[in-house]
PDB file of C-alpha atoms in Angstrom:
ATOM      1  CA  MET A   1      -0.070   0.097  -0.072  1.00 97.00           C
ATOM      2  CA  LYS A   2       1.156   3.523  -0.637  1.00 98.00           C
ATOM      3  CA  TYR A   3       0.359   6.475   1.723  1.00 98.00           C
ATOM      4  CA  VAL A   4       1.008  10.070   1.748  1.00 98.00           C
ATOM      5  CA  ILE A   5       1.423  11.912   4.987  1.00 98.00           C
ATOM      6  CA  THR A   6       0.710  15.371   5.249  1.00 98.00           C
ATOM      7  CA  GLY A   7       2.451  17.244   8.257  1.00 96.00           C
ATOM      8  CA  ALA A   8       5.249  14.376   8.377  1.00 97.00           C
ATOM      9  CA  THR A   9       7.385  16.488  10.994  1.00 96.00           C
ATOM     10  CA  GLY A  10       4.413  17.057  13.248  1.00 95.00           C
ATOM     11  CA  ASN A  11       3.250  15.277  16.473  1.00 95.00           C
ATOM     12  CA  THR A  12       1.000  12.818  14.613  1.00 98.00           C
ATOM     13  CA  GLY A  13       2.232  12.666  11.407  1.00 98.00           C
ATOM     14  CA  LYS A  14       5.686  11.553  12.004  1.00 98.00           C
ATOM     15  CA  ARG A  15       4.517   8.721  14.220  1.00 98.00           C
ATOM     16  CA  ILE A  16       2.130   7.602  11.474  1.00 98.00           C
ATOM     17  CA  ALA A  17       4.690   7.480   8.841  1.00 98.00           C
ATOM     18  CA  ALA A  18       6.845   5.755  10.869  1.00 98.00           C
ATOM     19  CA  GLN A  19       4.411   3.224  12.076  1.00 98.00           C
ATOM     20  CA  LEU A  20       3.393   2.577   8.496  1.00 98.00           C
ATOM     21  CA  LEU A  21       7.045   2.264   7.330  1.00 98.00           C
ATOM     22  CA  ALA A  22       7.628  -0.459  10.004  1.00 98.00           C
ATOM     23  CA  ALA A  23       4.466  -2.114   8.676  1.00 98.00           C
ATOM     24  CA  GLY A  24       6.150  -2.221   5.440  1.00 98.00           C
ATOM     25  CA  HIS A  25       4.283   0.252   3.442  1.00 98.00           C
ATOM     26  CA  GLU A  26       5.590   2.736   0.831  1.00 98.00           C
ATOM     27  CA  VAL A  27       5.215   6.347   2.431  1.00 98.00           C
ATOM     28  CA  VAL A  28       5.255   9.554   0.974  1.00 98.00           C
ATOM     29  CA  ALA A  29       6.143  12.187   3.747  1.00 98.00           C
ATOM     30  CA  ILE A  30       5.399  15.644   3.169  1.00 98.00           C
ATOM     31  CA  SER A  31       7.170  18.894   4.878  1.00 97.00           C
ATOM     32  CA  ARG A  32       8.107  22.447   4.160  1.00 93.00           C
ATOM     33  CA  GLN A  33      11.804  21.538   4.119  1.00 93.00           C
ATOM     34  CA  GLU A  34      13.550  18.409   3.053  1.00 92.00           C
ATOM     35  CA  ALA A  35      16.016  18.355   5.863  1.00 93.00           C
ATOM     36  CA  HIS A  36      13.483  17.997   8.244  1.00 94.00           C
ATOM     37  CA  LEU A  37      12.427  14.780   6.978  1.00 96.00           C
ATOM     38  CA  ALA A  38      15.828  13.383   7.402  1.00 97.00           C
ATOM     39  CA  GLU A  39      14.868  10.845  10.242  1.00 97.00           C
ATOM     40  CA  LEU A  40      12.011   9.554   8.100  1.00 98.00           C
ATOM     41  CA  THR A  41      13.788   9.489   4.839  1.00 97.00           C
ATOM     42  CA  ALA A  42      16.453   7.179   6.637  1.00 97.00           C
ATOM     43  CA  GLN A  43      13.611   4.873   7.690  1.00 97.00           C
ATOM     44  CA  GLY A  44      12.366   4.541   4.107  1.00 98.00           C
ATOM     45  CA  ALA A  45      10.007   7.314   3.406  1.00 98.00           C
ATOM     46  CA  ILE A  46      10.078   8.966   0.299  1.00 98.00           C
ATOM     47  CA  PRO A  47      10.486  13.079   0.750  1.00 98.00           C
ATOM     48  CA  ALA A  48       8.427  15.503  -0.482  1.00 98.00           C
ATOM     49  CA  ALA A  49       9.391  18.877  -0.022  1.00 97.00           C
ATOM     50  CA  GLY A  50       6.645  21.757  -0.761  1.00 97.00           C
ATOM     51  CA  SER A  51       3.971  24.026   0.632  1.00 97.00           C
ATOM     52  CA  LEU A  52       0.482  22.636   1.610  1.00 98.00           C
ATOM     53  CA  ASP A  53      -0.998  25.510  -0.094  1.00 97.00           C
ATOM     54  CA  ASP A  54       0.591  24.322  -3.416  1.00 98.00           C
ATOM     55  CA  ALA A  55      -2.136  22.508  -5.118  1.00 98.00           C
ATOM     56  CA  ALA A  56       0.110  21.102  -7.972  1.00 98.00           C
ATOM     57  CA  PHE A  57       2.945  20.158  -5.658  1.00 98.00           C
ATOM     58  CA  LEU A  58       0.327  18.021  -3.613  1.00 98.00           C
ATOM     59  CA  SER A  59      -1.431  16.590  -6.737  1.00 98.00           C
ATOM     60  CA  HIS A  60       2.190  15.240  -7.900  1.00 98.00           C
ATOM     61  CA  ALA A  61       2.890  13.888  -4.205  1.00 98.00           C
ATOM     62  CA  PHE A  62      -0.550  12.271  -3.980  1.00 98.00           C
ATOM     63  CA  ALA A  63      -0.582  10.680  -7.361  1.00 98.00           C
ATOM     64  CA  GLY A  64      -0.750   6.874  -7.224  1.00 97.00           C
ATOM     65  CA  ALA A  65      -1.637   6.823  -3.339  1.00 98.00           C
ATOM     66  CA  ASP A  66      -3.898   4.370  -1.917  1.00 98.00           C
ATOM     67  CA  ALA A  67      -4.779   6.934   1.064  1.00 98.00           C
ATOM     68  CA  VAL A  68      -3.569  10.348   2.516  1.00 98.00           C
ATOM     69  CA  TYR A  69      -3.284  11.599   6.140  1.00 98.00           C
ATOM     70  CA  ALA A  70      -4.682  15.240   5.280  1.00 98.00           C
ATOM     71  CA  LEU A  71      -4.496  17.907   8.143  1.00 98.00           C
ATOM     72  CA  ILE A  72      -3.993  21.801   8.392  1.00 98.00           C
ATOM     73  CA  PRO A  73      -0.861  23.080  10.326  1.00 95.00           C
ATOM     74  CA  PRO A  74      -1.184  25.752  12.850  1.00 92.00           C
ATOM     75  CA  ASN A  75       0.032  29.351  11.494  1.00 94.00           C
ATOM     76  CA  PHE A  76       0.490  31.876  14.250  1.00 93.00           C
ATOM     77  CA  GLN A  77       1.041  34.170  12.081  1.00 95.00           C
ATOM     78  CA  ALA A  78      -1.624  34.288   9.656  1.00 96.00           C
ATOM     79  CA  PRO A  79      -3.361  37.412   9.337  1.00 97.00           C
ATOM     80  CA  ASP A  80      -6.759  35.773   8.585  1.00 98.00           C
ATOM     81  CA  PHE A  81      -6.452  32.409  10.487  1.00 97.00           C
ATOM     82  CA  ARG A  82      -9.507  30.935   8.816  1.00 97.00           C
ATOM     83  CA  ALA A  83      -8.893  32.141   5.502  1.00 98.00           C
ATOM     84  CA  TYR A  84      -5.572  30.549   5.915  1.00 98.00           C
ATOM     85  CA  GLN A  85      -6.947  27.509   7.058  1.00 98.00           C
ATOM     86  CA  ARG A  86      -9.472  27.449   4.063  1.00 98.00           C
ATOM     87  CA  THR A  87      -6.425  28.086   1.432  1.00 98.00           C
ATOM     88  CA  ILE A  88      -4.742  24.733   2.783  1.00 98.00           C
ATOM     89  CA  GLY A  89      -7.859  22.799   2.734  1.00 98.00           C
ATOM     90  CA  GLU A  90      -8.982  23.992  -0.718  1.00 98.00           C
ATOM     91  CA  ALA A  91      -5.450  23.112  -2.063  1.00 98.00           C
ATOM     92  CA  ILE A  92      -5.629  19.571  -0.618  1.00 98.00           C
ATOM     93  CA  VAL A  93      -8.938  18.695  -1.923  1.00 98.00           C
ATOM     94  CA  SER A  94      -8.110  20.162  -5.237  1.00 98.00           C
ATOM     95  CA  ALA A  95      -5.127  17.856  -5.339  1.00 98.00           C
ATOM     96  CA  LEU A  96      -7.086  14.913  -4.230  1.00 98.00           C
ATOM     97  CA  LYS A  97      -9.457  15.624  -7.083  1.00 97.00           C
ATOM     98  CA  THR A  98      -6.861  15.684  -9.404  1.00 97.00           C
ATOM     99  CA  SER A  99      -4.876  12.559  -8.104  1.00 97.00           C
ATOM    100  CA  GLY A 100      -7.932  10.481  -7.697  1.00 96.00           C
ATOM    101  CA  VAL A 101      -7.307   9.240  -4.264  1.00 97.00           C
ATOM    102  CA  HIS A 102     -10.274   7.977  -2.554  1.00 95.00           C
ATOM    103  CA  HIS A 103      -9.433   7.369   0.756  1.00 98.00           C
ATOM    104  CA  VAL A 104      -8.716  10.078   2.951  1.00 98.00           C
ATOM    105  CA  VAL A 105      -8.093  10.153   7.137  1.00 98.00           C
ATOM    106  CA  THR A 106      -8.165  13.875   8.281  1.00 98.00           C
ATOM    107  CA  LEU A 107      -7.110  15.242  11.582  1.00 98.00           C
ATOM    108  CA  SER A 108     -10.187  17.100  12.647  1.00 97.00           C
ATOM    109  CA  SER A 109     -11.227  17.919  16.309  1.00 96.00           C
ATOM    110  CA  TYR A 110     -13.781  18.123  18.631  1.00 93.00           C
ATOM    111  CA  GLY A 111     -16.328  21.232  17.702  1.00 94.00           C
ATOM    112  CA  ALA A 112     -15.728  20.593  13.699  1.00 95.00           C
ATOM    113  CA  HIS A 113     -19.697  19.727  13.726  1.00 94.00           C
ATOM    114  CA  ARG A 114     -20.459  23.562  13.726  1.00 94.00           C
ATOM    115  CA  PRO A 115     -18.790  27.033  12.375  1.00 96.00           C
ATOM    116  CA  ASP A 116     -18.927  29.099  15.092  1.00 95.00           C
ATOM    117  CA  THR A 117     -16.092  27.248  17.371  1.00 95.00           C
ATOM    118  CA  GLY A 118     -13.038  29.733  16.458  1.00 96.00           C
ATOM    119  CA  VAL A 119      -9.682  28.043  15.710  1.00 96.00           C
ATOM    120  CA  VAL A 120     -11.612  24.896  15.096  1.00 96.00           C
ATOM    121  CA  GLY A 121     -14.265  26.558  12.786  1.00 96.00           C
ATOM    122  CA  GLY A 122     -11.786  26.411   9.871  1.00 97.00           C
ATOM    123  CA  LEU A 123     -11.665  22.354  10.188  1.00 98.00           C
ATOM    124  CA  TYR A 124     -15.541  22.631  10.022  1.00 97.00           C
ATOM    125  CA  ASP A 125     -14.993  24.285   6.577  1.00 98.00           C
ATOM    126  CA  PHE A 126     -12.328  21.503   5.693  1.00 98.00           C
ATOM    127  CA  GLU A 127     -14.916  18.937   6.530  1.00 98.00           C
ATOM    128  CA  GLN A 128     -17.556  20.434   4.420  1.00 98.00           C
ATOM    129  CA  LEU A 129     -15.354  21.421   1.420  1.00 98.00           C
ATOM    130  CA  LEU A 130     -14.651  17.617   1.172  1.00 98.00           C
ATOM    131  CA  ALA A 131     -18.241  16.448   1.397  1.00 98.00           C
ATOM    132  CA  ARG A 132     -18.934  18.956  -1.435  1.00 98.00           C
ATOM    133  CA  GLU A 133     -15.964  18.589  -3.377  1.00 98.00           C
ATOM    134  CA  LEU A 134     -15.512  14.792  -3.161  1.00 98.00           C
ATOM    135  CA  PRO A 135     -18.676  13.143  -2.415  1.00 97.00           C
ATOM    136  CA  GLU A 136     -17.683   9.678  -3.649  1.00 96.00           C
ATOM    137  CA  ALA A 137     -14.761   9.915  -1.569  1.00 97.00           C
ATOM    138  CA  ARG A 138     -14.367   7.479   1.711  1.00 98.00           C
ATOM    139  CA  VAL A 139     -13.153  10.297   3.992  1.00 98.00           C
ATOM    140  CA  LEU A 140     -12.634   9.674   8.060  1.00 97.00           C
ATOM    141  CA  HIS A 141     -12.568  12.418  10.151  1.00 97.00           C
ATOM    142  CA  LEU A 142     -10.672  11.940  13.376  1.00 97.00           C
ATOM    143  CA  ARG A 143     -12.117  14.680  15.945  1.00 95.00           C
ATOM    144  CA  ALA A 144      -9.720  14.566  18.646  1.00 96.00           C
ATOM    145  CA  GLY A 145     -10.010  16.188  21.822  1.00 94.00           C
ATOM    146  CA  PHE A 146      -7.764  18.662  23.443  1.00 94.00           C
ATOM    147  CA  PHE A 147      -4.155  17.649  23.325  1.00 97.00           C
ATOM    148  CA  MET A 148      -2.606  16.754  26.475  1.00 98.00           C
ATOM    149  CA  GLU A 149       0.868  18.251  25.068  1.00 97.00           C
ATOM    150  CA  ASN A 150      -0.874  21.616  24.812  1.00 95.00           C
ATOM    151  CA  PHE A 151      -0.153  21.306  28.961  1.00 97.00           C
ATOM    152  CA  PHE A 152       3.673  21.699  28.171  1.00 96.00           C
ATOM    153  CA  GLY A 153       2.667  25.119  26.943  1.00 93.00           C
ATOM    154  CA  MET A 154       1.412  26.105  30.627  1.00 94.00           C
ATOM    155  CA  ILE A 155       4.856  25.323  32.213  1.00 96.00           C
ATOM    156  CA  PRO A 156       6.287  29.069  32.122  1.00 93.00           C
ATOM    157  CA  ALA A 157       2.964  29.956  33.905  1.00 93.00           C
ATOM    158  CA  VAL A 158       3.727  27.393  36.584  1.00 96.00           C
ATOM    159  CA  GLN A 159       7.107  28.240  37.037  1.00 94.00           C
ATOM    160  CA  GLN A 160       6.478  32.065  36.731  1.00 92.00           C
ATOM    161  CA  ALA A 161       3.092  32.342  38.610  1.00 92.00           C
ATOM    162  CA  GLY A 162       2.364  28.984  40.487  1.00 95.00           C
ATOM    163  CA  VAL A 163      -0.570  28.641  38.423  1.00 96.00           C
ATOM    164  CA  LEU A 164      -1.665  26.411  35.447  1.00 95.00           C
ATOM    165  CA  GLY A 165      -3.153  28.640  32.860  1.00 91.00           C
ATOM    166  CA  GLY A 166      -2.488  29.536  29.390  1.00 82.00           C
ATOM    167  CA  PHE A 167      -5.627  29.019  27.629  1.00 85.00           C
ATOM    168  CA  PRO A 168      -9.197  30.994  27.799  1.00 89.00           C
ATOM    169  CA  LEU A 169     -10.917  27.867  28.822  1.00 90.00           C
ATOM    170  CA  PRO A 170     -12.936  27.667  32.012  1.00 92.00           C
ATOM    171  CA  ALA A 171     -12.082  25.952  34.972  1.00 94.00           C
ATOM    172  CA  ASP A 172     -14.927  23.561  35.631  1.00 94.00           C
ATOM    173  CA  GLN A 173     -16.275  22.761  31.866  1.00 92.00           C
ATOM    174  CA  PRO A 174     -15.471  18.762  31.427  1.00 91.00           C
ATOM    175  CA  MET A 175     -13.718  18.040  28.107  1.00 90.00           C
ATOM    176  CA  ALA A 176     -12.095  15.553  26.519  1.00 93.00           C
ATOM    177  CA  VAL A 177      -8.188  15.206  26.239  1.00 95.00           C
ATOM    178  CA  VAL A 178      -6.235  12.841  24.130  1.00 97.00           C
ATOM    179  CA  THR A 179      -2.120  12.570  23.286  1.00 98.00           C
ATOM    180  CA  THR A 180      -1.087  13.201  20.150  1.00 98.00           C
ATOM    181  CA  GLN A 181       0.299   9.568  20.323  1.00 98.00           C
ATOM    182  CA  ASP A 182      -2.916   8.170  20.558  1.00 98.00           C
ATOM    183  CA  ILE A 183      -4.208  10.128  17.645  1.00 98.00           C
ATOM    184  CA  ALA A 184      -1.499   8.658  15.720  1.00 98.00           C
ATOM    185  CA  GLU A 185      -2.218   4.967  16.657  1.00 98.00           C
ATOM    186  CA  VAL A 186      -5.843   5.304  15.720  1.00 97.00           C
ATOM    187  CA  ALA A 187      -4.651   7.236  12.281  1.00 98.00           C
ATOM    188  CA  ALA A 188      -2.379   4.421  11.388  1.00 98.00           C
ATOM    189  CA  ARG A 189      -4.777   1.766  12.460  1.00 97.00           C
ATOM    190  CA  ARG A 190      -7.545   3.383   9.960  1.00 97.00           C
ATOM    191  CA  LEU A 191      -5.101   3.651   7.423  1.00 98.00           C
ATOM    192  CA  GLN A 192      -4.099   0.351   7.112  1.00 98.00           C
ATOM    193  CA  ALA A 193      -7.430  -1.004   7.619  1.00 98.00           C
ATOM    194  CA  LEU A 194      -9.261   1.122   5.091  1.00 97.00           C
ATOM    195  CA  ASP A 195     -12.700   0.267   7.196  1.00 96.00           C
ATOM    196  CA  PHE A 196     -14.283   3.287   6.648  1.00 96.00           C
ATOM    197  CA  SER A 197     -16.944   4.331   3.844  1.00 96.00           C
ATOM    198  CA  GLY A 198     -18.537   7.689   2.944  1.00 97.00           C
ATOM    199  CA  HIS A 199     -17.930  10.929   4.657  1.00 97.00           C
ATOM    200  CA  SER A 200     -17.878  10.026   8.494  1.00 95.00           C
ATOM    201  CA  HIS A 201     -16.165  10.823  11.886  1.00 94.00           C
ATOM    202  CA  VAL A 202     -15.001   9.296  14.881  1.00 93.00           C
ATOM    203  CA  SER A 203     -14.114  10.780  18.327  1.00 93.00           C
ATOM    204  CA  VAL A 204     -10.633  10.506  19.394  1.00 96.00           C
ATOM    205  CA  ALA A 205     -10.151  11.079  22.935  1.00 95.00           C
ATOM    206  CA  HIS A 206      -9.781   8.998  26.473  1.00 94.00           C
ATOM    207  CA  ALA A 207     -12.924   8.353  27.590  1.00 91.00           C
ATOM    208  CA  GLN A 208     -12.781  10.555  31.123  1.00 90.00           C
ATOM    209  CA  LEU A 209     -14.091  13.666  30.680  1.00 91.00           C
ATOM    210  CA  ILE A 210     -11.631  16.322  33.069  1.00 94.00           C
ATOM    211  CA  THR A 211     -11.796  19.739  33.812  1.00 95.00           C
ATOM    212  CA  LEU A 212      -8.870  22.030  34.032  1.00 96.00           C
ATOM    213  CA  ARG A 213      -8.978  22.419  37.466  1.00 97.00           C
ATOM    214  CA  GLU A 214      -8.933  18.761  37.858  1.00 98.00           C
ATOM    215  CA  ALA A 215      -6.076  18.513  35.412  1.00 98.00           C
ATOM    216  CA  ALA A 216      -3.942  21.304  37.467  1.00 98.00           C
ATOM    217  CA  ALA A 217      -4.664  18.799  40.592  1.00 97.00           C
ATOM    218  CA  ILE A 218      -3.185  15.955  38.503  1.00 98.00           C
ATOM    219  CA  LEU A 219      -0.114  17.738  36.981  1.00 98.00           C
ATOM    220  CA  GLY A 220       0.592  19.432  40.235  1.00 98.00           C
ATOM    221  CA  ALA A 221       0.714  16.063  42.237  1.00 98.00           C
ATOM    222  CA  ALA A 222       3.265  14.970  39.746  1.00 98.00           C
ATOM    223  CA  ILE A 223       5.633  18.060  40.767  1.00 98.00           C
ATOM    224  CA  GLY A 224       4.745  18.067  44.040  1.00 97.00           C
ATOM    225  CA  LYS A 225       2.285  20.700  44.228  1.00 96.00           C
ATOM    226  CA  PRO A 226      -0.761  18.871  44.602  1.00 94.00           C
ATOM    227  CA  GLU A 227      -2.710  22.303  45.231  1.00 97.00           C
ATOM    228  CA  LEU A 228      -1.617  23.783  41.871  1.00 97.00           C
ATOM    229  CA  PRO A 229      -4.426  26.134  40.914  1.00 97.00           C
ATOM    230  CA  TYR A 230      -5.812  26.468  37.691  1.00 96.00           C
ATOM    231  CA  VAL A 231      -6.595  29.911  36.317  1.00 95.00           C
ATOM    232  CA  GLN A 232      -8.238  30.860  33.462  1.00 93.00           C
ATOM    233  CA  PHE A 233      -6.413  34.238  32.079  1.00 89.00           C
ATOM    234  CA  PRO A 234      -8.951  37.174  31.373  1.00 90.00           C
ATOM    235  CA  ASP A 235      -9.289  37.922  27.855  1.00 93.00           C
ATOM    236  CA  GLU A 236      -6.987  40.869  27.605  1.00 93.00           C
ATOM    237  CA  GLN A 237      -4.569  39.100  29.422  1.00 91.00           C
ATOM    238  CA  PHE A 238      -4.512  36.262  27.250  1.00 92.00           C
ATOM    239  CA  ARG A 239      -4.478  38.729  23.956  1.00 94.00           C
ATOM    240  CA  ALA A 240      -1.295  40.306  25.347  1.00 93.00           C
ATOM    241  CA  ILE A 241       0.358  37.198  26.135  1.00 90.00           C
ATOM    242  CA  MET A 242      -0.154  35.720  22.698  1.00 93.00           C
ATOM    243  CA  GLN A 243       0.723  39.206  21.137  1.00 95.00           C
ATOM    244  CA  SER A 244       3.976  38.825  22.874  1.00 93.00           C
ATOM    245  CA  ILE A 245       4.893  35.631  21.245  1.00 91.00           C
ATOM    246  CA  GLY A 246       3.880  37.066  17.789  1.00 95.00           C
ATOM    247  CA  ALA A 247       0.370  35.626  17.447  1.00 95.00           C
ATOM    248  CA  SER A 248      -1.796  37.338  15.107  1.00 97.00           C
ATOM    249  CA  GLY A 249      -4.779  38.937  16.185  1.00 96.00           C
ATOM    250  CA  SER A 250      -7.072  36.633  13.953  1.00 97.00           C
ATOM    251  CA  LEU A 251      -5.677  33.780  15.583  1.00 96.00           C
ATOM    252  CA  ILE A 252      -6.179  35.207  18.982  1.00 96.00           C
ATOM    253  CA  ASP A 253      -9.817  36.188  18.362  1.00 97.00           C
ATOM    254  CA  GLY A 254      -9.891  32.419  17.036  1.00 96.00           C
ATOM    255  CA  TYR A 255      -8.932  31.017  20.647  1.00 95.00           C
ATOM    256  CA  LEU A 256     -11.268  33.233  22.520  1.00 96.00           C
ATOM    257  CA  GLU A 257     -13.957  32.416  20.530  1.00 96.00           C
ATOM    258  CA  PHE A 258     -13.167  28.940  21.187  1.00 94.00           C
ATOM    259  CA  GLY A 259     -13.164  29.399  24.619  1.00 94.00           C
ATOM    260  CA  ARG A 260     -16.400  30.584  24.892  1.00 94.00           C
ATOM    261  CA  ALA A 261     -17.538  27.665  22.793  1.00 93.00           C
ATOM    262  CA  ALA A 262     -15.937  25.458  25.250  1.00 91.00           C
ATOM    263  CA  ALA A 263     -17.693  27.002  28.160  1.00 91.00           C
ATOM    264  CA  SER A 264     -20.907  26.486  26.421  1.00 91.00           C
ATOM    265  CA  GLY A 265     -20.544  22.659  26.018  1.00 88.00           C
ATOM    266  CA  ALA A 266     -20.682  23.154  22.292  1.00 88.00           C
ATOM    267  CA  LEU A 267     -17.316  21.661  21.602  1.00 84.00           C
ATOM    268  CA  SER A 268     -18.441  18.258  22.959  1.00 79.00           C
ATOM    269  CA  GLU A 269     -22.073  18.306  21.450  1.00 78.00           C
ATOM    270  CA  GLY A 270     -23.025  14.327  20.436  1.00 64.00           C
ATOM    271  CA  THR A 271     -19.040  13.326  20.600  1.00 65.00           C
ATOM    272  CA  ASP A 272     -19.623  11.388  23.834  1.00 67.00           C
ATOM    273  CA  ILE A 273     -16.848   8.203  24.062  1.00 71.00           C
ATOM    274  CA  ARG A 274     -18.217   4.699  25.718  1.00 64.00           C
ATOM    275  CA  PRO A 275     -16.051   3.339  28.601  1.00 60.00           C
ATOM    276  CA  GLY A 276     -13.703   0.845  26.552  1.00 65.00           C
ATOM    277  CA  ASP A 277     -14.040   2.975  23.220  1.00 75.00           C
ATOM    278  CA  GLY A 278     -11.481   5.653  24.327  1.00 92.00           C
ATOM    279  CA  THR A 279      -7.983   6.105  23.688  1.00 96.00           C
ATOM    280  CA  PRO A 280      -5.612   4.290  26.182  1.00 96.00           C
ATOM    281  CA  THR A 281      -3.588   7.355  27.834  1.00 97.00           C
ATOM    282  CA  SER A 282      -5.046   9.314  30.698  1.00 97.00           C
ATOM    283  CA  LEU A 283      -3.632  12.341  31.769  1.00 98.00           C
ATOM    284  CA  HIS A 284      -2.407  10.232  35.137  1.00 98.00           C
ATOM    285  CA  ASP A 285      -0.408   8.426  32.565  1.00 98.00           C
ATOM    286  CA  PHE A 286       0.895  11.575  30.792  1.00 98.00           C
ATOM    287  CA  ALA A 287       1.618  13.672  34.006  1.00 98.00           C
ATOM    288  CA  PRO A 288       5.141  11.914  34.382  1.00 98.00           C
ATOM    289  CA  ALA A 289       5.992  13.283  31.211  1.00 98.00           C
ATOM    290  CA  TRP A 290       4.883  16.482  31.835  1.00 98.00           C
ATOM    291  CA  ALA A 291       6.972  16.459  35.272  1.00 98.00           C
ATOM    292  CA  GLY A 292      10.013  15.616  33.542  1.00 98.00           C
ATOM    293  CA  ALA A 293       9.460  18.353  30.938  1.00 97.00           C
ATOM    294  CA  TYR A 294       8.918  20.792  33.926  1.00 97.00           C
ATOM    295  CA  ALA A 295      12.045  19.565  35.854  1.00 96.00           C
ATOM    296  CA  GLN A 296      14.160  20.108  32.686  1.00 95.00           C
ATOM    297  CA  ALA A 297      12.558  23.520  32.021  1.00 94.00           C
ATOM    298  CA  SER A 298      13.433  24.422  35.611  1.00 90.00           C
ATOM    299  CA  ALA A 299      17.044  23.161  35.338  1.00 89.00           C
ATOM    300  CA  ALA A 300      17.669  25.634  32.667  1.00 82.00           C
ATOM    301  CA  GLN A 301      16.531  28.611  34.403  1.00 77.00           C
ATOM    302  CA  PRO A 302      19.218  30.881  35.533  1.00 71.00           C
ATOM    303  CA  ALA A 303      20.005  30.626  39.242  1.00 59.00           C
TER     304      ALA A 303
END
């Protein structure tokens, strides 16, 4: 079987490509720069360097593939974040049509069932575009929960302010969480099985919903701070922090809308996972890795 993996140097794409290569499949790995694909190339992947907004490049890369793993990578500097998402989605769909690939697995998200979910809204657009332009294709959307890896980005707040925080998300709204490793496991399994038809989606997250207040207690306990509080940053404080790291105003607005959608419960409408159907890694399982990253970051701080 031949597979094409977009975002092949990312948290999910790299793992998916490695698993498919280990299973003996042909893999075309896409990244903006070929040098970043060296590790996968050494494992046998065919490197394809180019931009995901280049439909001609993608059409060539997709040619002859049995299936494509498609995602829209983040771009914190995009002046209009949703327009950026739309541009990437349109290029991918154009290339799928031109190349004749009929099986696609996408990285989507909780909340992609509706257009008013901020940064996730562009994934709603992508799902709708695929359904409209490729009605005969077999497309499976992996609607993933909140990435546990996002907690790594909250380490500076723990170090500097003694709180877990950094996203405009409420403390007590239960939400689905998942590791990118578990997403990759699901994607690799479904790509090899090609056991889906029509346009469908599956929730990808641990079965246990968790609040950010509970997450703070779990992660805090892992670093000897069981009383670690979670603090939802006010909108303007969040905006100032994001601006300080170069995020565009459009992206910031998208995250704030995402936070409001989360607070209303809109992200998880109709996406409940029954016990036994969820991904294996719980936040308790993830906590030692987070604690290790916290210790490493703390050791790197000047005395």
